[in-house]
Amino acid sequence: MGLLEGKTALVFGVANKRSIAWGITEAFLREGATVGISYAAEALEKRVFPLAEENGIDFVDKCDVTSDEQIAETFARAKERFGTIDILVHAVAFGPKDDLGGRFRDVSRDGFKLALDITAYSLIPMAKHAAEMMPNGGSIMALSYYAAEKVLPRYNVMAIAKAALENCVRYLAVDLGPEGIRVNAISPGPMKTLAGAAIGGGRKTFRHAESNAPLRQNATLECIGGTAVYLASDHGACTTGEIIVVDGGYHVLG
Ligand code: NAD
C-alpha cells in the first residue's frame, strides 16, 4: 500500500515535465495519492495537458496566483471535484529578468513587488483556502532556495522573495498548527528547470554544486519527490515550520 493512499493533493506550478511540481506529482501518484494540478497560463497547456492525460489526472486548472479571484476560483473548483484535500504544494516563483543579475542596488520597485507577490505572498491566500478544505488536518509545502539565507550571485530579488517565503512558512505553521495543518518548505539545490534557467549563469552554479557537494550530486526530481512524500505522509506528522534542504549536502560547506 502506498504511503499516500486515500490522500488528495493539489499541486501548483506545473509548467512541463522538468518542473519540480511535476516531479512531486509523479511521486505522489506512485504513493497512491489522488492529485489535481494547476498551471499559470494558457501558453503552458500544450505541455501540461498531455502530462495530465498520460497520468490519469482529471483536475487540471489554470490559475495566475497574482489574482485573488483566480485563486478563489481554482479552490472552489477543487472543492467541487474533491470535497476535501490533505496536501497543498506551492511550487511557484517569478522574478523579472532585469532584477535577476546586475547590481543589487538596481532592483526595481515594481520587480520587487511582483517577485514578492508571486513567490511569497501567494502562499498565504492559498494556505487559507486549502485550510478550509482540510477538516482533518493536512500538509502544506512550498519550495525555497539557499539564496534565502546566503548571498549568491545574481539571485537578487529572488533571494529576498525566498527569505520572505520561508518566514511565511513559519508564520503559517504557527497559525495553522492548532488545526493539525503542517506547513514546511523544501529547499532543493540548483535544478535544470525553466525557473532555474531564468537565473543567469545557472549552468555554472549547477556544475559547481554538483562537484563540491558532499554527495557529489545535485537534487533530482526523485529526491525532491521523496522528501515531499515524507512531508505529505503520516511519517512527517510532527514536522512543521521546517525548511528541509535537499542539495546533496552543499549547504553544510563553509
Ligand atoms: P518551473 O519554471 O518549472 O516552475 C515554476 C512555476 O511557477 C511555473 O510553473 C510557472 O508557470 C509558475 N508561475 C510563475 N508565475 C506564476 C503566476 N503568476 N501564477 C501561477 N504560477 C506561476 O521551475 P521549478 O524550478 O520547478 O520551480 C518550482 C519552485 O522550485 C519555485 O518556487 C522555485 O523557486 C523553486 N526552486 C527551484 C530551484 C531550481 O534550481 N530550479 C531550486 C530551488 C527552488
PDB file of N, CA and C and ligand atoms in Angstrom, residues 13-16 18-21 40 44 63-66 91-94 118 143-145 158 162 188-191 193-196, ligand 1:
ATOM      1  N   GLY A  13       2.077  24.882  -9.974  1.00  0.00           N
ATOM      2  CA  GLY A  13       3.396  25.210 -10.512  1.00  0.00           C
ATOM      3  C   GLY A  13       3.913  24.254 -11.570  1.00  0.00           C
ATOM      4  N   VAL A  14       2.993  23.494 -12.203  1.00  0.00           N
ATOM      5  CA  VAL A  14       3.457  22.600 -13.268  1.00  0.00           C
ATOM      6  C   VAL A  14       3.579  23.406 -14.566  1.00  0.00           C
ATOM      7  N   ALA A  15       4.788  23.422 -15.135  1.00  0.00           N
ATOM      8  CA  ALA A  15       4.989  24.081 -16.435  1.00  0.00           C
ATOM      9  C   ALA A  15       5.325  23.037 -17.500  1.00  0.00           C
ATOM     10  N   ASN A  16       6.108  22.033 -17.104  1.00  0.00           N
ATOM     11  CA  ASN A  16       6.495  20.963 -18.032  1.00  0.00           C
ATOM     12  C   ASN A  16       7.014  19.772 -17.212  1.00  0.00           C
ATOM     13  N   ARG A  18       9.897  18.804 -16.526  1.00  0.00           N
ATOM     14  CA  ARG A  18      11.068  19.076 -15.681  1.00  0.00           C
ATOM     15  C   ARG A  18      10.710  19.863 -14.427  1.00  0.00           C
ATOM     16  N   SER A  19       9.483  20.364 -14.361  1.00  0.00           N
ATOM     17  CA  SER A  19       9.080  21.178 -13.199  1.00  0.00           C
ATOM     18  C   SER A  19       9.168  20.359 -11.917  1.00  0.00           C
ATOM     19  N   ILE A  20       9.622  21.024 -10.848  1.00  0.00           N
ATOM     20  CA  ILE A  20       9.651  20.360  -9.538  1.00  0.00           C
ATOM     21  C   ILE A  20       8.222  19.938  -9.165  1.00  0.00           C
ATOM     22  N   ALA A  21       7.249  20.768  -9.520  1.00  0.00           N
ATOM     23  CA  ALA A  21       5.847  20.428  -9.238  1.00  0.00           C
ATOM     24  C   ALA A  21       5.466  19.109  -9.902  1.00  0.00           C
ATOM     25  N   ALA A  40       0.023  28.116 -14.730  1.00  0.00           N
ATOM     26  CA  ALA A  40      -0.157  29.574 -14.665  1.00  0.00           C
ATOM     27  C   ALA A  40      -0.918  30.172 -15.844  1.00  0.00           C
ATOM     28  N   LEU A  44       1.083  27.291 -21.447  1.00  0.00           N
ATOM     29  CA  LEU A  44       1.676  26.056 -20.908  1.00  0.00           C
ATOM     30  C   LEU A  44       0.810  24.828 -21.192  1.00  0.00           C
ATOM     31  N   CYS A  63      -4.445  28.905 -13.094  1.00  0.00           N
ATOM     32  CA  CYS A  63      -4.535  29.878 -12.004  1.00  0.00           C
ATOM     33  C   CYS A  63      -3.300  30.775 -12.001  1.00  0.00           C
ATOM     34  N   ASP A  64      -3.539  32.061 -12.212  1.00  0.00           N
ATOM     35  CA  ASP A  64      -2.462  33.045 -12.064  1.00  0.00           C
ATOM     36  C   ASP A  64      -2.522  33.519 -10.610  1.00  0.00           C
ATOM     37  N   VAL A  65      -1.503  33.217  -9.840  1.00  0.00           N
ATOM     38  CA  VAL A  65      -1.580  33.460  -8.391  1.00  0.00           C
ATOM     39  C   VAL A  65      -1.437  34.930  -7.999  1.00  0.00           C
ATOM     40  N   THR A  66      -1.267  35.822  -8.995  1.00  0.00           N
ATOM     41  CA  THR A  66      -1.316  37.255  -8.657  1.00  0.00           C
ATOM     42  C   THR A  66      -2.761  37.710  -8.466  1.00  0.00           C
ATOM     43  N   ALA A  91       4.652  25.395  -5.699  1.00  0.00           N
ATOM     44  CA  ALA A  91       5.953  25.331  -6.401  1.00  0.00           C
ATOM     45  C   ALA A  91       5.961  26.418  -7.468  1.00  0.00           C
ATOM     46  N   VAL A  92       5.761  27.627  -7.011  1.00  0.00           N
ATOM     47  CA  VAL A  92       5.527  28.767  -7.878  1.00  0.00           C
ATOM     48  C   VAL A  92       6.515  29.872  -7.530  1.00  0.00           C
ATOM     49  N   ALA A  93       7.135  30.459  -8.534  1.00  0.00           N
ATOM     50  CA  ALA A  93       8.032  31.594  -8.279  1.00  0.00           C
ATOM     51  C   ALA A  93       8.197  32.398  -9.555  1.00  0.00           C
ATOM     52  N   PHE A  94       8.441  33.686  -9.385  1.00  0.00           N
ATOM     53  CA  PHE A  94       8.749  34.523 -10.547  1.00  0.00           C
ATOM     54  C   PHE A  94       9.510  35.767 -10.114  1.00  0.00           C
ATOM     55  N   ILE A 118       4.283  37.003  -6.187  1.00  0.00           N
ATOM     56  CA  ILE A 118       4.112  35.658  -6.764  1.00  0.00           C
ATOM     57  C   ILE A 118       4.824  34.599  -5.915  1.00  0.00           C
ATOM     58  N   LEU A 143       8.372  25.645  -2.014  1.00  0.00           N
ATOM     59  CA  LEU A 143       9.741  25.372  -2.480  1.00  0.00           C
ATOM     60  C   LEU A 143      10.593  26.612  -2.284  1.00  0.00           C
ATOM     61  N   SER A 144      11.689  26.466  -1.540  1.00  0.00           N
ATOM     62  CA  SER A 144      12.565  27.604  -1.325  1.00  0.00           C
ATOM     63  C   SER A 144      13.927  27.349  -1.953  1.00  0.00           C
ATOM     64  N   TYR A 145      14.886  28.219  -1.646  1.00  0.00           N
ATOM     65  CA  TYR A 145      16.251  28.034  -2.161  1.00  0.00           C
ATOM     66  C   TYR A 145      17.220  28.680  -1.181  1.00  0.00           C
ATOM     67  N   MET A 158      15.062  37.521  -6.205  1.00  0.00           N
ATOM     68  CA  MET A 158      14.501  36.203  -5.851  1.00  0.00           C
ATOM     69  C   MET A 158      14.972  35.754  -4.465  1.00  0.00           C
ATOM     70  N   LYS A 162      12.520  34.659  -1.496  1.00  0.00           N
ATOM     71  CA  LYS A 162      12.592  33.350  -0.824  1.00  0.00           C
ATOM     72  C   LYS A 162      12.751  33.517   0.691  1.00  0.00           C
ATOM     73  N   PRO A 188      15.599  22.778  -2.444  1.00  0.00           N
ATOM     74  CA  PRO A 188      16.499  21.962  -3.258  1.00  0.00           C
ATOM     75  C   PRO A 188      17.707  22.766  -3.729  1.00  0.00           C
ATOM     76  N   GLY A 189      18.785  22.069  -4.061  1.00  0.00           N
ATOM     77  CA  GLY A 189      19.910  22.706  -4.739  1.00  0.00           C
ATOM     78  C   GLY A 189      19.493  23.053  -6.157  1.00  0.00           C
ATOM     79  N   PRO A 190      20.422  23.603  -6.955  1.00  0.00           N
ATOM     80  CA  PRO A 190      20.065  24.056  -8.305  1.00  0.00           C
ATOM     81  C   PRO A 190      19.564  22.930  -9.201  1.00  0.00           C
ATOM     82  N   MET A 191      18.514  23.241  -9.961  1.00  0.00           N
ATOM     83  CA  MET A 191      17.869  22.267 -10.854  1.00  0.00           C
ATOM     84  C   MET A 191      17.753  22.863 -12.246  1.00  0.00           C
ATOM     85  N   THR A 193      15.550  23.637 -14.600  1.00  0.00           N
ATOM     86  CA  THR A 193      14.135  23.864 -14.916  1.00  0.00           C
ATOM     87  C   THR A 193      14.007  25.249 -15.558  1.00  0.00           C
ATOM     88  N   LEU A 194      12.794  25.622 -15.951  1.00  0.00           N
ATOM     89  CA  LEU A 194      12.585  26.965 -16.523  1.00  0.00           C
ATOM     90  C   LEU A 194      12.972  28.034 -15.512  1.00  0.00           C
ATOM     91  N   ALA A 195      12.528  27.858 -14.261  1.00  0.00           N
ATOM     92  CA  ALA A 195      12.843  28.853 -13.233  1.00  0.00           C
ATOM     93  C   ALA A 195      14.353  28.896 -12.986  1.00  0.00           C
ATOM     94  N   GLY A 196      14.987  27.728 -12.998  1.00  0.00           N
ATOM     95  CA  GLY A 196      16.442  27.666 -12.792  1.00  0.00           C
ATOM     96  C   GLY A 196      17.171  28.407 -13.906  1.00  0.00           C
TER      97      GLY A 196
HETATM   98  P1  NAD B   1       9.346  25.848 -13.142  1.00  0.00           P
HETATM   99  O1  NAD B   1       9.578  27.026 -14.029  1.00  0.00           O
HETATM  100  O2  NAD B   1       9.056  24.563 -13.755  1.00  0.00           O
HETATM  101  O3  NAD B   1       8.207  26.189 -12.072  1.00  0.00           O
HETATM  102  C1  NAD B   1       7.897  27.499 -11.662  1.00  0.00           C
HETATM  103  C2  NAD B   1       6.415  27.634 -11.817  1.00  0.00           C
HETATM  104  O4  NAD B   1       5.945  28.893 -11.320  1.00  0.00           O
HETATM  105  C3  NAD B   1       5.983  27.536 -13.292  1.00  0.00           C
HETATM  106  O5  NAD B   1       5.042  26.517 -13.446  1.00  0.00           O
HETATM  107  C4  NAD B   1       5.376  28.890 -13.562  1.00  0.00           C
HETATM  108  O6  NAD B   1       4.346  28.864 -14.525  1.00  0.00           O
HETATM  109  C5  NAD B   1       4.848  29.217 -12.164  1.00  0.00           C
HETATM  110  N1  NAD B   1       4.443  30.619 -12.041  1.00  0.00           N
HETATM  111  C6  NAD B   1       5.177  31.738 -12.284  1.00  0.00           C
HETATM  112  N2  NAD B   1       4.382  32.833 -12.157  1.00  0.00           N
HETATM  113  C7  NAD B   1       3.136  32.370 -11.805  1.00  0.00           C
HETATM  114  C8  NAD B   1       1.902  33.006 -11.545  1.00  0.00           C
HETATM  115  N3  NAD B   1       1.748  34.329 -11.601  1.00  0.00           N
HETATM  116  N4  NAD B   1       0.830  32.221 -11.220  1.00  0.00           N
HETATM  117  C9  NAD B   1       0.954  30.871 -11.145  1.00  0.00           C
HETATM  118  N5  NAD B   1       2.106  30.213 -11.381  1.00  0.00           N
HETATM  119  C10 NAD B   1       3.182  30.970 -11.715  1.00  0.00           C
HETATM  120  O7  NAD B   1      10.675  25.787 -12.237  1.00  0.00           O
HETATM  121  P2  NAD B   1      10.940  24.969 -10.876  1.00  0.00           P
HETATM  122  O8  NAD B   1      12.420  25.018 -10.718  1.00  0.00           O
HETATM  123  O9  NAD B   1      10.223  23.695 -10.904  1.00  0.00           O
HETATM  124  O10 NAD B   1      10.334  25.933  -9.776  1.00  0.00           O
HETATM  125  C11 NAD B   1       9.410  25.459  -8.787  1.00  0.00           C
HETATM  126  C12 NAD B   1       9.782  26.037  -7.432  1.00  0.00           C
HETATM  127  O11 NAD B   1      11.027  25.491  -7.023  1.00  0.00           O
HETATM  128  C13 NAD B   1       9.952  27.557  -7.427  1.00  0.00           C
HETATM  129  O12 NAD B   1       9.447  28.064  -6.210  1.00  0.00           O
HETATM  130  C14 NAD B   1      11.454  27.713  -7.485  1.00  0.00           C
HETATM  131  O13 NAD B   1      11.907  28.952  -6.972  1.00  0.00           O
HETATM  132  C15 NAD B   1      11.858  26.547  -6.601  1.00  0.00           C
HETATM  133  N6  NAD B   1      13.273  26.164  -6.683  1.00  0.00           N
HETATM  134  C16 NAD B   1      13.864  25.961  -7.884  1.00  0.00           C
HETATM  135  C17 NAD B   1      15.211  25.630  -7.934  1.00  0.00           C
HETATM  136  C18 NAD B   1      15.911  25.459  -9.257  1.00  0.00           C
HETATM  137  O14 NAD B   1      17.147  25.483  -9.273  1.00  0.00           O
HETATM  138  N7  NAD B   1      15.200  25.262 -10.347  1.00  0.00           N
HETATM  139  C19 NAD B   1      15.931  25.469  -6.743  1.00  0.00           C
HETATM  140  C20 NAD B   1      15.293  25.670  -5.525  1.00  0.00           C
HETATM  141  C21 NAD B   1      13.944  26.016  -5.517  1.00  0.00           C
END
